[in-house]
Short mmCIF file of C-alpha atoms in Angstrom, two decimals:
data_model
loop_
_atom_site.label_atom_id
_atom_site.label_comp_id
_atom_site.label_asym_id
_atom_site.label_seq_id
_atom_site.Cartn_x
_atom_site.Cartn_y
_atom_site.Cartn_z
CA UNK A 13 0.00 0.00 0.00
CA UNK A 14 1.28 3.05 -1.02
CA UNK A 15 0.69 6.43 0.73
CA UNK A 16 2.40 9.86 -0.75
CA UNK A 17 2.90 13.45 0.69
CA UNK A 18 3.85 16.36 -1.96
CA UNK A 19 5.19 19.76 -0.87
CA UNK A 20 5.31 22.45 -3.45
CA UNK A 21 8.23 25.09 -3.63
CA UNK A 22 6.98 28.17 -5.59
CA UNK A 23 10.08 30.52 -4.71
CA UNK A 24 10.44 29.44 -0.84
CA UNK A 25 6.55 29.58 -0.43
CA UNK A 26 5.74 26.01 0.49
CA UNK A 27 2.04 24.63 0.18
CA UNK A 28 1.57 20.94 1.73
CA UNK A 29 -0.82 18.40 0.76
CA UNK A 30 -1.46 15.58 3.32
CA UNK A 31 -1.09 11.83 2.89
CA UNK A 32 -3.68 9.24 2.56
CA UNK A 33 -3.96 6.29 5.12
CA UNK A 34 -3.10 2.86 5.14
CA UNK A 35 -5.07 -0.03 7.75
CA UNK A 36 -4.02 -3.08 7.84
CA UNK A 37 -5.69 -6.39 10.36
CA UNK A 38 -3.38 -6.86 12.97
CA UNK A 39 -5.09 -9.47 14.94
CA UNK A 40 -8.53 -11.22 14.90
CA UNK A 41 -11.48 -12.50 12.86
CA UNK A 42 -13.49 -10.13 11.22
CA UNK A 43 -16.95 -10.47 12.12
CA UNK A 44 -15.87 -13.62 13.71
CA UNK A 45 -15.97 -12.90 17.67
CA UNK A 46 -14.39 -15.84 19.71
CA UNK A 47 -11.60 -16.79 22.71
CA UNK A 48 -8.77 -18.01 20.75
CA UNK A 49 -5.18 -17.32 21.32
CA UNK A 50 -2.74 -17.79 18.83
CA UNK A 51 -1.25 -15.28 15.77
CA UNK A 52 -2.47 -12.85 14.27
CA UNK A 53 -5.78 -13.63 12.35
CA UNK A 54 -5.77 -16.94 14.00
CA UNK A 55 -6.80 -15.33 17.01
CA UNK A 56 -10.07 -14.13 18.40
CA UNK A 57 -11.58 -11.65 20.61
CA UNK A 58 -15.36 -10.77 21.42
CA UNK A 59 -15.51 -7.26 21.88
CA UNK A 60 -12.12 -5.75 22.28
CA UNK A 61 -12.22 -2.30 23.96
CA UNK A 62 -9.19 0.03 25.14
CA UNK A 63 -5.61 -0.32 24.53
CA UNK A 64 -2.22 0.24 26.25
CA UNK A 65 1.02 -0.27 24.79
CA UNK A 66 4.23 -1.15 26.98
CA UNK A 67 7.40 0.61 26.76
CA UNK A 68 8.87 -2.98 24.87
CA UNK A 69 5.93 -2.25 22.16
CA UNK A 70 3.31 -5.19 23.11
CA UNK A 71 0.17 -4.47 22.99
CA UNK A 72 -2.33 -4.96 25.77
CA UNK A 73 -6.28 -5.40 25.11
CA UNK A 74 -9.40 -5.08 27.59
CA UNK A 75 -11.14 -7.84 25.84
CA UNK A 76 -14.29 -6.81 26.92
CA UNK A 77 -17.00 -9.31 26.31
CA UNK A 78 -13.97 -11.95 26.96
CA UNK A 79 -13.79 -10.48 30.21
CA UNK A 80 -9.96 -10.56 30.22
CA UNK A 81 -6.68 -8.91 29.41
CA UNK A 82 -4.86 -9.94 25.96
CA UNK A 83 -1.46 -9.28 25.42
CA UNK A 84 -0.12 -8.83 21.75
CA UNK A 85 3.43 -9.43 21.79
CA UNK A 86 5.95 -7.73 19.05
CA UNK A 87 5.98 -11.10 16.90
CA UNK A 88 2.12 -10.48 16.81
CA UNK A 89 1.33 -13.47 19.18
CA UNK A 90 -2.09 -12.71 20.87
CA UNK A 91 -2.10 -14.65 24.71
CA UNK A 92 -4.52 -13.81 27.51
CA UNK A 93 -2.56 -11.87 30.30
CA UNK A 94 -5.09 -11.97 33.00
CA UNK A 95 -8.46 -13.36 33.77
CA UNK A 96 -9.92 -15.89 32.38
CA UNK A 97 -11.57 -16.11 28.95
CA UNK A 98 -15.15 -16.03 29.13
CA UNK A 99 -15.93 -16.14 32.56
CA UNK A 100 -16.46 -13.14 34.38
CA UNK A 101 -15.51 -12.45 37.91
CA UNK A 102 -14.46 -10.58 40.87
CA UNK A 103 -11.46 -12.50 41.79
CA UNK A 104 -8.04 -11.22 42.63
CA UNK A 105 -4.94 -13.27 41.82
CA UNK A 106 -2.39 -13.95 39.15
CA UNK A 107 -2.97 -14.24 36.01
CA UNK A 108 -5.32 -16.46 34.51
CA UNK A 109 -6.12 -17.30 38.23
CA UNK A 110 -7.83 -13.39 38.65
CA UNK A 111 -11.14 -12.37 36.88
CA UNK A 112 -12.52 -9.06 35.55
CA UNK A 113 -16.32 -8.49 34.38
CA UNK A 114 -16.36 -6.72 30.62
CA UNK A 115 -13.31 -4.85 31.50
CA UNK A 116 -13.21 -1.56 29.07
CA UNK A 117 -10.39 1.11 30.46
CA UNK A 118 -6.38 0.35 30.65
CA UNK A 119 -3.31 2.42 31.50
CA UNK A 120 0.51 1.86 32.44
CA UNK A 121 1.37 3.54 35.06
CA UNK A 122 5.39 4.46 35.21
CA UNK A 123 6.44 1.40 37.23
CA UNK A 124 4.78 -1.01 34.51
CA UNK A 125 1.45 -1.49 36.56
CA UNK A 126 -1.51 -2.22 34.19
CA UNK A 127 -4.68 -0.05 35.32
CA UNK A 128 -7.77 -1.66 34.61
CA UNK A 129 -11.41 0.09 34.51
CA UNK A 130 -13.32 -2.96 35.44
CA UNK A 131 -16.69 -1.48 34.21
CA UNK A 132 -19.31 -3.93 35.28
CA UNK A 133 -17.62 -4.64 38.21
CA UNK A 134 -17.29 -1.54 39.29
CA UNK A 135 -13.51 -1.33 40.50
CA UNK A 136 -10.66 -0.33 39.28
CA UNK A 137 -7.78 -2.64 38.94
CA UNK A 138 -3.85 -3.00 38.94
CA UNK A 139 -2.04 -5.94 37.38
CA UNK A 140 1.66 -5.97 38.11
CA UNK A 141 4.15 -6.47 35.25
CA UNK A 142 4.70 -10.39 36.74
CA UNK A 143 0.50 -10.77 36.13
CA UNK A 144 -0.66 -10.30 40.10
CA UNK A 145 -3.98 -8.87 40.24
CA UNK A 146 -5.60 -6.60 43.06
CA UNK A 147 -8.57 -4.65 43.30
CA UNK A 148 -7.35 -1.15 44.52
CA UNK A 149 -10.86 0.93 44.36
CA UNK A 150 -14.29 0.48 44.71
CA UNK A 151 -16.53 -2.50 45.70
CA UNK A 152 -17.20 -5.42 43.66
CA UNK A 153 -20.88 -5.51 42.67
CA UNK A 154 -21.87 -2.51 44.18
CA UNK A 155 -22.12 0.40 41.65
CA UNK A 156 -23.34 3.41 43.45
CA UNK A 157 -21.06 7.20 44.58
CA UNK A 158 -18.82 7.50 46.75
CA UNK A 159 -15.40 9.15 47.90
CA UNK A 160 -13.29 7.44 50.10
CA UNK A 161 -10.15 5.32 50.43
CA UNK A 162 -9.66 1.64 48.51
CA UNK A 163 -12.70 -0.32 49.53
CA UNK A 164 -14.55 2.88 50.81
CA UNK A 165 -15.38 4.45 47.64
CA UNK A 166 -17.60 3.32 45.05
CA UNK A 167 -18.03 3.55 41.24
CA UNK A 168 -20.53 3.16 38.22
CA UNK A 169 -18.89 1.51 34.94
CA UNK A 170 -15.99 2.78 35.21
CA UNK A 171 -14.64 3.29 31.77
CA UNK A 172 -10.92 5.15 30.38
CA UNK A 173 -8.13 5.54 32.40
CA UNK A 174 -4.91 7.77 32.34
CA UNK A 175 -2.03 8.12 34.58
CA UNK A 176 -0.80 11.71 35.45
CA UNK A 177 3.02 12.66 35.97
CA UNK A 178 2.98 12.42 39.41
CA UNK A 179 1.54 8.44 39.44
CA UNK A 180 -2.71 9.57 40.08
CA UNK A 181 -4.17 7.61 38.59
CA UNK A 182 -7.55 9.51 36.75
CA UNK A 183 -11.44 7.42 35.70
CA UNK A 184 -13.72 8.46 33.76
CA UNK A 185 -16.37 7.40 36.11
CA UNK A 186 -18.83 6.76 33.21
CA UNK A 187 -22.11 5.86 35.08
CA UNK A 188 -21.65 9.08 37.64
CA UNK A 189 -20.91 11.81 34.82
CA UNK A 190 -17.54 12.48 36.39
CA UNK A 191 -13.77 12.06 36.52
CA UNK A 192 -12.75 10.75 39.60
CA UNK A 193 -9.00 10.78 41.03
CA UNK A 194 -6.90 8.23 43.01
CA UNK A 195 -3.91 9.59 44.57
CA UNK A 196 -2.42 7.46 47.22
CA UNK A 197 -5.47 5.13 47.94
CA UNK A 198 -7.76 8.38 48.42
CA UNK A 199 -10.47 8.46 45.92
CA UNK A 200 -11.97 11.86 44.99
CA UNK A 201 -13.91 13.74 42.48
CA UNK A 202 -11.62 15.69 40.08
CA UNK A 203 -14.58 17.21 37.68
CA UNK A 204 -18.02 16.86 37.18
CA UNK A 205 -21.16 16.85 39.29
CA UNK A 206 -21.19 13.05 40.24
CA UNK A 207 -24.64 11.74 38.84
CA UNK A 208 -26.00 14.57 36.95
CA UNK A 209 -25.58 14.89 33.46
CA UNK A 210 -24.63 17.80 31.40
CA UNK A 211 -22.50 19.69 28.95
CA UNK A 212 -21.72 22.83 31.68
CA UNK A 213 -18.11 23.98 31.53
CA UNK A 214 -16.78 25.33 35.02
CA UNK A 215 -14.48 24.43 37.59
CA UNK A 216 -13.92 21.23 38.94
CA UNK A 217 -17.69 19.95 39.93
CA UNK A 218 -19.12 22.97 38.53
CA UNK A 219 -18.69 21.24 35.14
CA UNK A 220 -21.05 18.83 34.07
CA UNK A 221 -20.51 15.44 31.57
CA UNK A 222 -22.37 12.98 30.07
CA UNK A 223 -20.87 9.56 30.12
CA UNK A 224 -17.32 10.68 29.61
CA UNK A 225 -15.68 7.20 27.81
CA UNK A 226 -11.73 8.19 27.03
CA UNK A 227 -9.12 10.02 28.60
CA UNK A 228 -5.94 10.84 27.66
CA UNK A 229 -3.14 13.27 29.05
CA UNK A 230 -0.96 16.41 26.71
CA UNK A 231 2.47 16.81 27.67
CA UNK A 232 1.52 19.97 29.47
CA UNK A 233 -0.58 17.26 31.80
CA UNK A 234 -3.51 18.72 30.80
CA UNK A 235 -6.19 16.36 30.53
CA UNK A 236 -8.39 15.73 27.45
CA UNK A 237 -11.86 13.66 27.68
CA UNK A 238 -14.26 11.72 25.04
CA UNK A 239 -17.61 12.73 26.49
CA UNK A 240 -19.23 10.49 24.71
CA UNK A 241 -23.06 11.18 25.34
CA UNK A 242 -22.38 14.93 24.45
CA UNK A 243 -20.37 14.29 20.90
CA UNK A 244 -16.90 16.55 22.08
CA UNK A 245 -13.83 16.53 23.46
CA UNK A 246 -13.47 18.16 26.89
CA UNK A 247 -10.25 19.66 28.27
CA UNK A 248 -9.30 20.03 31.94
CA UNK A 249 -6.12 22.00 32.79
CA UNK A 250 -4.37 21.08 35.62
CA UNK A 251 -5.96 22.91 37.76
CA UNK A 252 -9.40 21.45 36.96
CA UNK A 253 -10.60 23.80 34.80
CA UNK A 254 -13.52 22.38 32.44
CA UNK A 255 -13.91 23.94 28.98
CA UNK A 256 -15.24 22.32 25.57
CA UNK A 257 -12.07 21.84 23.55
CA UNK A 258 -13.72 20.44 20.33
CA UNK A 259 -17.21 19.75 19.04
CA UNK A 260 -20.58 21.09 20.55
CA UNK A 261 -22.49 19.11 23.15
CA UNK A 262 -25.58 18.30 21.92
CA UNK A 263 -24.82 18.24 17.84
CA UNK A 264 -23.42 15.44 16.47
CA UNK A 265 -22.25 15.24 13.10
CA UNK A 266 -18.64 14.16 11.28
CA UNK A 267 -17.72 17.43 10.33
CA UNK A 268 -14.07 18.56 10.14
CA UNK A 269 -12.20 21.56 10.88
CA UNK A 270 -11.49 23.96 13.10
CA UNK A 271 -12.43 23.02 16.92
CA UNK A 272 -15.75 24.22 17.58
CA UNK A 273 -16.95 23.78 14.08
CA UNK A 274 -16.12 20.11 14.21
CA UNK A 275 -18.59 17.62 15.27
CA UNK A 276 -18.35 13.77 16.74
CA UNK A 277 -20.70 11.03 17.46
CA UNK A 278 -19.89 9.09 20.67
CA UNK A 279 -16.22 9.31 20.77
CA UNK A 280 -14.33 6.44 22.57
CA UNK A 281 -10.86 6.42 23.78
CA UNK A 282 -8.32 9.12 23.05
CA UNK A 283 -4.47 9.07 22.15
CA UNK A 284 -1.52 11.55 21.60
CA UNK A 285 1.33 11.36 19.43
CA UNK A 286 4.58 12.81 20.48
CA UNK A 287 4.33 15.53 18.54
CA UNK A 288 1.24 16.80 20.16
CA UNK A 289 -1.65 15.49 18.22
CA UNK A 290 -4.80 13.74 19.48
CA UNK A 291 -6.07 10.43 17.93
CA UNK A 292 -10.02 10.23 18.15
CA UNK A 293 -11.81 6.84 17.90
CA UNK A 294 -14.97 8.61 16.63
CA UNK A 295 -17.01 5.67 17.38
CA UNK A 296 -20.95 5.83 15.82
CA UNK A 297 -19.08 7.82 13.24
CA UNK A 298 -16.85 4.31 12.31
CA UNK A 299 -13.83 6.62 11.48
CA UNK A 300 -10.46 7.77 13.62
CA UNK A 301 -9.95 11.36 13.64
CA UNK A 302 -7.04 13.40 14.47
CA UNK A 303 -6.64 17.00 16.24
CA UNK A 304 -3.45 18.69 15.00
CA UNK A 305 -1.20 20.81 17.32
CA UNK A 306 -2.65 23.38 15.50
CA UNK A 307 -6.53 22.84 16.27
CA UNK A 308 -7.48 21.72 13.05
CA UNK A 309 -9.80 18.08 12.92
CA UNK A 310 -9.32 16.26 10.18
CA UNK A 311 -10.52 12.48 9.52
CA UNK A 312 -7.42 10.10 9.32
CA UNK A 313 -9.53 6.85 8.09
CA UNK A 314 -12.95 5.70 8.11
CA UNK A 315 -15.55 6.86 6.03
CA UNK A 316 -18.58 8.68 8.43
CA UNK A 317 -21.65 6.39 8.65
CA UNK A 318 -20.76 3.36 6.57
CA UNK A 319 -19.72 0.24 8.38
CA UNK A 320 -17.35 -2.42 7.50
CA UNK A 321 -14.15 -4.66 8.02
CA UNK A 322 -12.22 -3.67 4.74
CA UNK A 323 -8.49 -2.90 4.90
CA UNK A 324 -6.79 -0.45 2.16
CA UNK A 325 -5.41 3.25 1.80
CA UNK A 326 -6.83 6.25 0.83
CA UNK A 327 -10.08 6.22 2.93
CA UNK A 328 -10.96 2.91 1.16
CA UNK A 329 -11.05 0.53 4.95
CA UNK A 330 -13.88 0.60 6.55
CA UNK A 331 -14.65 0.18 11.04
CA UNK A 332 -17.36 -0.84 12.95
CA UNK A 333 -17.72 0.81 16.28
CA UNK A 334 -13.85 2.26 16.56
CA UNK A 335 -13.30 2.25 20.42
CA UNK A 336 -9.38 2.22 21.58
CA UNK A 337 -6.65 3.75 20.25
CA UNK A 338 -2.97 3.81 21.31
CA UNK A 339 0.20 4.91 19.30
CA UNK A 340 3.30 1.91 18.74
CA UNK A 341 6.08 3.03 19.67
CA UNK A 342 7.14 2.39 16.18
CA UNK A 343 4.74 5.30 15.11
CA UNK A 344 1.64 3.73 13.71
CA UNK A 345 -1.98 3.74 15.45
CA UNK A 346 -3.50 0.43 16.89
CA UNK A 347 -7.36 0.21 16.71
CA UNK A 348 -9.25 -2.10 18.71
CA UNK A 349 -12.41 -2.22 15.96
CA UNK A 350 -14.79 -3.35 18.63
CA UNK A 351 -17.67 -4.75 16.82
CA UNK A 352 -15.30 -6.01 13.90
CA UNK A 353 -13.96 -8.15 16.53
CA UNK A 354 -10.76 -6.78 15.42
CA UNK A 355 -7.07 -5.31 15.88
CA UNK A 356 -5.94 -2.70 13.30
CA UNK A 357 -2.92 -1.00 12.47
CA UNK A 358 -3.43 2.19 11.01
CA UNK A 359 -0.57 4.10 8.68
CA UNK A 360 -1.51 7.70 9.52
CA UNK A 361 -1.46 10.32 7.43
CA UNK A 362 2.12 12.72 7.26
CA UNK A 363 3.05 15.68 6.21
CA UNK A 364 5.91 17.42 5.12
CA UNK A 365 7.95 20.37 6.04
CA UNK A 366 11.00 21.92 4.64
CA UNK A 367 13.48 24.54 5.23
CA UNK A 368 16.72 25.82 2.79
CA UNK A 369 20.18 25.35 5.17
CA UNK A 370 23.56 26.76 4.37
CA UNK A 371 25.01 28.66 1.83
CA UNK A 372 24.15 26.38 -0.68
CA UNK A 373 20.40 26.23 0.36
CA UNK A 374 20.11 22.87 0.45
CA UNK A 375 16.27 21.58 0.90
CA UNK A 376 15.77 19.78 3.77
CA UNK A 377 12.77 17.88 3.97
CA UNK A 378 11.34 16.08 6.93
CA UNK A 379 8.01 14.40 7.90
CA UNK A 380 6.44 12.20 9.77
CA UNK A 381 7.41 8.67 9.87
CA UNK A 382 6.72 5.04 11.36
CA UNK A 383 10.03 2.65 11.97
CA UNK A 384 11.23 0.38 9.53
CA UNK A 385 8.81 1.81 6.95
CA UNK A 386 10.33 2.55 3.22
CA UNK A 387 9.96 5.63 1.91
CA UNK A 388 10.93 7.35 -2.13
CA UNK A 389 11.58 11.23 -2.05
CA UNK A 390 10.55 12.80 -5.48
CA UNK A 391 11.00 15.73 -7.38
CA UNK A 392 9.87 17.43 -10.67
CA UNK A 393 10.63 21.26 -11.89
CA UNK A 394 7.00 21.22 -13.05
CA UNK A 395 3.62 20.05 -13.36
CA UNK A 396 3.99 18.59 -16.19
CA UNK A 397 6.95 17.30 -15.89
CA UNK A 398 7.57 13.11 -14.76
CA UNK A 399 8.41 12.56 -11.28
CA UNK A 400 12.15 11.90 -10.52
CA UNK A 401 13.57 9.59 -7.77
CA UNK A 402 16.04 12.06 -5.60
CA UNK A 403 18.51 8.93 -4.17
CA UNK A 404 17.60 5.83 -3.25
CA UNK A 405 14.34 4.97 -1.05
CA UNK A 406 15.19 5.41 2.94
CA UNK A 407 14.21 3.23 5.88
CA UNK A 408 12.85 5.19 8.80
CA UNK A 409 15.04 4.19 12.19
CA UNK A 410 13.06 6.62 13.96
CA UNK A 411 9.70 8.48 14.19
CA UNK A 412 10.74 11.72 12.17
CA UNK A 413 12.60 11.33 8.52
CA UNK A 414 14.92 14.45 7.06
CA UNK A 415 16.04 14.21 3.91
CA UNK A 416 18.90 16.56 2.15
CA UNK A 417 18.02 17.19 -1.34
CA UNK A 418 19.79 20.00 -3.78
CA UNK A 419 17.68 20.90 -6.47
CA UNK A 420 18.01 23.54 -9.20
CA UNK A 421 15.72 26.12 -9.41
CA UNK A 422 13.55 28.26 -7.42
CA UNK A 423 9.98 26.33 -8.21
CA UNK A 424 9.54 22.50 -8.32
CA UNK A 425 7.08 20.09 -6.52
CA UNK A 426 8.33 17.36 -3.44
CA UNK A 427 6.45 14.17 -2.84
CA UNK A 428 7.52 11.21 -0.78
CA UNK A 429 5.82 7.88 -1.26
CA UNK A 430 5.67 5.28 1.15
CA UNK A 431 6.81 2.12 -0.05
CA UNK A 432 5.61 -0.61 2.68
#
């Protein structure tokens, strides 16, 4: 699948034009919901919900309907990490020896902990890195409000879960309309009026949700929020302030563009890349979005309203009920296509920039890239002229590519073509 980015150069005034997509099945049946380990498409998952990647680059899977937790291993071999497949539970314990009840929010925190929003149980988990699971909030069986400490607080489906800089660990408490916070044991309520719904921006509990599904922190540790049942993205600085970041509660729609203009329809779980920019799964829309650093939303792949479990580039795949994102280290997007029964791997769109360095204004051109991926730099003086290779093609070794090029003349046209 091939995927190209041009950049024109009309005497130093560049003009980009973004990439297409590329999605690929990672893991899983299409259609085809099951409990099967094994590799890649010979494994099977019934319902898979949020993701977490590892700092080693597996993949781990709340496996909702499964009621466990899936690891995806580098090599692409799906096992189940904890709980056990099919039967839901409240147990603690290691491994396959613990249970979890439709389990649909994960996070690492910085020790290698796996957080787990157990959502019809009620709790919220942690799975050490050797597979021990404990229950560290809330009360099996027992949805309801409360703040307290461990055992003495209570939740209602808990759903996403992120982990802020300094180890809190933050729930969007889906069934109460608010975020809650655990910081050493203590359970609070970080935003939102606990069990009244609403679109209200404000301060701390001033603000109001509506089922808030994803969460996901900036670099600035700001925190950013899928609130699903109000169709936008919700922002909460750091000091709990509550504003509408993207979207408008109560219109839903697929529309991109600038924030406010945009519009979702129930979106999931959130991600950021590490250049800033937020991955949406856009769920009832079936397509992943993207909000650039620059507040632009823009639809990466998907096509709004039609279902399906089709890979291919340039808008031609096809989701059913998007729900978790996470970014590989490698660069690329993993999408747990809940209803497909599905793991995807989506190529995201680049772009390119350039600059002229030195005296002898060499073109530098950089973009975007995703690790061992091939990519072809090409140039032509006009537009009617035939593309021309500039080198050989280049493997990416990391998750930005810059490429010198000297080229005569003060107008031509860049493109770069993705090769694998």
């Amino acid at each position: 699948m091939k995927k190209l980015s041009a950049l024109f150069l009309p005497c130093l005034l560049a003009l980009s034009l973004r990439a297409q997509d590329a999605v690929l099945t990672l893991a899983g049946q299409p259609l085809a919901s099951g409990a099967a380990n094994g590799s890649g498409t010979n494994a099977m998952f019934h319902d898979p919900a949020a993701l977490a990647a590892d700092t080693n680059g597996n993949f781990f899977v709340a496996d909702s309907q499964n009621d466990a937790i899936r690891k995806i291993a580098t090599n692409g071999l799906v096992t189940t990490f904890a709980g056990q497949l099919g039967v839901a539970g409240t147990a603690d314990g290691t491994g396959t020896g613990a249970q979890f009840n439709s389990p649909c929010g994960l996070a690492f925190d910085a020790n290698g902990n796996l957080l787990v929003g157990d959502t019809a149980n009620d709790t919220i988990r942690r799975i050490t890195p050797g597979g021990t699971v404990t229950t560290i909030a809330g009360v099996a069986g027992s949805e309801g409000f409360l703040d307290g400490s461990g055992g003495g607080s209570l939740f209602h489906s808990p759903l996403g879960i992120a982990i802020a800089r300094n180890g809190d660990v933050l729930v969007a408490d889906g069934g109460n309309h608010c975020i809650r916070r655990i910081s050493s044991g203590v359970v609070s309520t970080f935003a939102g009026q606990p069990q009244v719904w609403g679109s209200t921006d404000g301060l701390g509990t001033n603000a109001q949700f509506n089922s808030p599904c994803g969460l996901a922190f900036d670099p600035a540790g700001n925190l950013f929020v899928g609130d699903a049942n109000n169709d936008t993205i919700r922002k909460i600085t750091t000091n709990g302030l509550v504003t509408t970041f993207a979207g408008a509660a109560g219109q839903d729609g697929a529309t991109d563009g600038v924030l406010a203009s945009a519009r979702f329809r129930s979106p999931a779980e959130l991600a950021f890349d590490l250049e800033g920019n937020l991955f949406v799964a856009d769920s009832f829309n079936q397509t992943i979005r993207e909000i650039s650093v620059n507040g632009i939303v823009s639809t990466v792949s998907g096509w709004p309203g039609e279902s399906g479990a089709v890979d291919g580039s340039n808008r031609v795949a096809r989701f059913f009920n998007p729900y978790g994102v996470a970014v590989a280290p490698d660069g690329s997007l993993l999408v747990a296509d809940a209803y497909n029964e599905i793991l995807r791997v989506v190529l995201v769109p680049f772009q390119l920039s350039l600059q002229l360095h030195g005296p002898t204004q060499t073109t530098l051109i950089s973009w975007g890239s995703v690790i061992n991926r091939q990519y072809q730099v090409q140039f032509k003086s006009a537009l009617s002229s035939a593309w021309t290779n500039l080198g050989p093609p280049v493997t990416a070794t990391g998750l930005k590519l810059t490429v010198p090029e000297n080229v005569s003349g003060s107008l031509g046209v860049f493109r770069v073509l993705r090769l694998n």
